[in-house]
Each structure stands twice: as C-alpha cells, then as structure tokens.
Short mmCIF file of C-alpha atoms in Angstrom, two decimals:
data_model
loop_
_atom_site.label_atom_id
_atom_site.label_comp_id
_atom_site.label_asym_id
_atom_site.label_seq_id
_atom_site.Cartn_x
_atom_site.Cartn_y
_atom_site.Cartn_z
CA UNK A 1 -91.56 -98.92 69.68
CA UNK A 2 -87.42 -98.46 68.38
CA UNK A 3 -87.12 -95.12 68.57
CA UNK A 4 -84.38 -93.41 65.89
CA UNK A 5 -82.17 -90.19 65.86
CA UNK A 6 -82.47 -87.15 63.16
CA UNK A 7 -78.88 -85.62 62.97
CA UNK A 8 -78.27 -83.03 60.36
CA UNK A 9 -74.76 -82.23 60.02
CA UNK A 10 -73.31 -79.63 57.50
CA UNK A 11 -69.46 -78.51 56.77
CA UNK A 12 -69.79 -74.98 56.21
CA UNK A 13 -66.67 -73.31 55.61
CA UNK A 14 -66.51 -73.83 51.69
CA UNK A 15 -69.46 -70.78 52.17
CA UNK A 16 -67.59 -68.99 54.32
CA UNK A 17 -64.51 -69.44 51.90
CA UNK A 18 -66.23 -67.60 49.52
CA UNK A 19 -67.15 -64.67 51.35
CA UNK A 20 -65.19 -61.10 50.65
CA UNK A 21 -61.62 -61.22 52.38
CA UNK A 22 -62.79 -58.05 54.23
CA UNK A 23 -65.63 -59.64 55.77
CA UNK A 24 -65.04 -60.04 59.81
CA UNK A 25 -64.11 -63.56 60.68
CA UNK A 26 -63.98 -65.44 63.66
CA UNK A 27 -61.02 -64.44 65.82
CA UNK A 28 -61.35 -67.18 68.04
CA UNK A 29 -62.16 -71.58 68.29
CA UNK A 30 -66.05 -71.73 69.09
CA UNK A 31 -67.04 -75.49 70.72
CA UNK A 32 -70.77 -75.03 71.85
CA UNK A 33 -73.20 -77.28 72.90
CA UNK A 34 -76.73 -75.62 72.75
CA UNK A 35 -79.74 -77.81 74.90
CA UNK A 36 -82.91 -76.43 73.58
CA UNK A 37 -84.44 -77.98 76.35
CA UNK A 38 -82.38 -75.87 78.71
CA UNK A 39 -83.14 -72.65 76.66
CA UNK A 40 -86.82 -73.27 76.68
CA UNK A 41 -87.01 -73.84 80.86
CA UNK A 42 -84.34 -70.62 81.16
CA UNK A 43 -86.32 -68.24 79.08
CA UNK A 44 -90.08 -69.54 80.21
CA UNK A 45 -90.95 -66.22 81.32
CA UNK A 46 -90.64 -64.44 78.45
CA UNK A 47 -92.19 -67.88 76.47
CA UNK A 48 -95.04 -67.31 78.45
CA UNK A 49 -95.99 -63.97 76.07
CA UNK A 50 -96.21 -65.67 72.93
CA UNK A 51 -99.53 -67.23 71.04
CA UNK A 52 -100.11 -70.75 72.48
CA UNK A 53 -99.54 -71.45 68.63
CA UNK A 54 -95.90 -70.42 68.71
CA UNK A 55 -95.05 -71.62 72.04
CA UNK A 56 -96.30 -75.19 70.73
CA UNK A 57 -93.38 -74.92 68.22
CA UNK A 58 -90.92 -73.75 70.53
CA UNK A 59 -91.65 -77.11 72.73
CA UNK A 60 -91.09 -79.47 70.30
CA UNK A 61 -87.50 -78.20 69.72
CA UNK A 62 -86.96 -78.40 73.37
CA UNK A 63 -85.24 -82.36 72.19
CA UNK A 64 -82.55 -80.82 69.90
CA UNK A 65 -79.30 -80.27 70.56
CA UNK A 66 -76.82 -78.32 68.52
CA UNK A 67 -73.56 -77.98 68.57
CA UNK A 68 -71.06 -75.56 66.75
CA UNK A 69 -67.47 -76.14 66.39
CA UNK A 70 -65.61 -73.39 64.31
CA UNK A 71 -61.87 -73.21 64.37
CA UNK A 72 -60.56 -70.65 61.50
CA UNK A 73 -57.19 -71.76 61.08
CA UNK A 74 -57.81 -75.56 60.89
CA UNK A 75 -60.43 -73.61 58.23
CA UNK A 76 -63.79 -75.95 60.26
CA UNK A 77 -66.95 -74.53 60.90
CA UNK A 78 -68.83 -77.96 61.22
CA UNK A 79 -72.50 -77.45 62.73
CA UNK A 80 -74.54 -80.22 64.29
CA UNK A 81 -78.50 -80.84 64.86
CA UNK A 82 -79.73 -83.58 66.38
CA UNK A 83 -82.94 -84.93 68.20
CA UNK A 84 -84.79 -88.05 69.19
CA UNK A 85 -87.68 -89.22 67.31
CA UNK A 86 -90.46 -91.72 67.78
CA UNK A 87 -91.05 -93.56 64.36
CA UNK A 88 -94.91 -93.27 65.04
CA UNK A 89 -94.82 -89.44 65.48
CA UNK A 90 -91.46 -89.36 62.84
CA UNK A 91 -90.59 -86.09 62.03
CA UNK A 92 -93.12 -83.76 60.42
CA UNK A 93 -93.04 -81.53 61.81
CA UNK A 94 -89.29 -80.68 61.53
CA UNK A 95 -90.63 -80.88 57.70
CA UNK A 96 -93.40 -78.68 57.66
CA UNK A 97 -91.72 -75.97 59.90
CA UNK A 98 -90.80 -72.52 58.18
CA UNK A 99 -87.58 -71.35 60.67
#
C-alpha cells in the first residue's frame, strides 16, 4: 500500500499584524523542529497517569512533526504540521479530534 503525507502549513503573521502595537512580540528568530515522537518517549512517565483513552490520542500524534520558524523583522511566522499516513487507515482521526 502507497502511503501519502498530511502537511498543514499556515502563514501567520497577517494575524499577528493585526494585533495591538503594545502587545509583546517576539524579540528574537525562532527555527524549531518539534518530534512528537520524541516528546511522547521523554515525558512517558508522566503519560503513564492519564486515562488509557487519552494516552491513545497522545500516541497517534507521536508521527507528527512541527516546525516553527518566526523571524519578526523579515515579518514570517510560518508554522508547519506534518505526518505520515496509510491511505487504508487515512486520517480520521486527525478529523474527528477536538485539540
């Protein structure tokens, strides 16, 4: 079975544009790369406490990745979200989840 790639990508600094000129800004470049599935084996411990139920959805996200790149005088704050996905199993449950 091919399998395909979910990326959601979003430009947001036309929202942040918009915000109050008082409101605290980002002082400095930010160029992260988050592995959930680094996250999830780090903080097992403390996993380990939740409802079965909620530590089911906290696996599947263990395939993302997201990265942030925010730069305030080149005025980007692009923000990334990717994972791998069977066609069989597609994404549903990326659908049907309430974050």
């Amino acid at each position: 079975m091919e399998q395909g790639k979910y990326v959601l990508e979003m430009d947001g600094f036309s929202l942040i544009a918009i915000l109050p000129k008082d409101t605290v800004m980002f002082r400095k470049e930010i160029d992260s790369v988050f592995v959930f599935k680094h996250l999830v084996e780090q903080k097992k411990d403390s996993l380990s406490k939740l409802s079965i139920e909620e530590q089911e959805k906290i696996k599947k996200l263990k395939f993302f990745l997201m990265r942030i790149n925010i730069n305030q005088e080149r005025k980007k704050y692009l923000f990334l979200l990717e994972t791998p996905f069977n066609p069989d199993s597609a994404l549903d449950f990326v659908v049907k989840q309430n974050f």
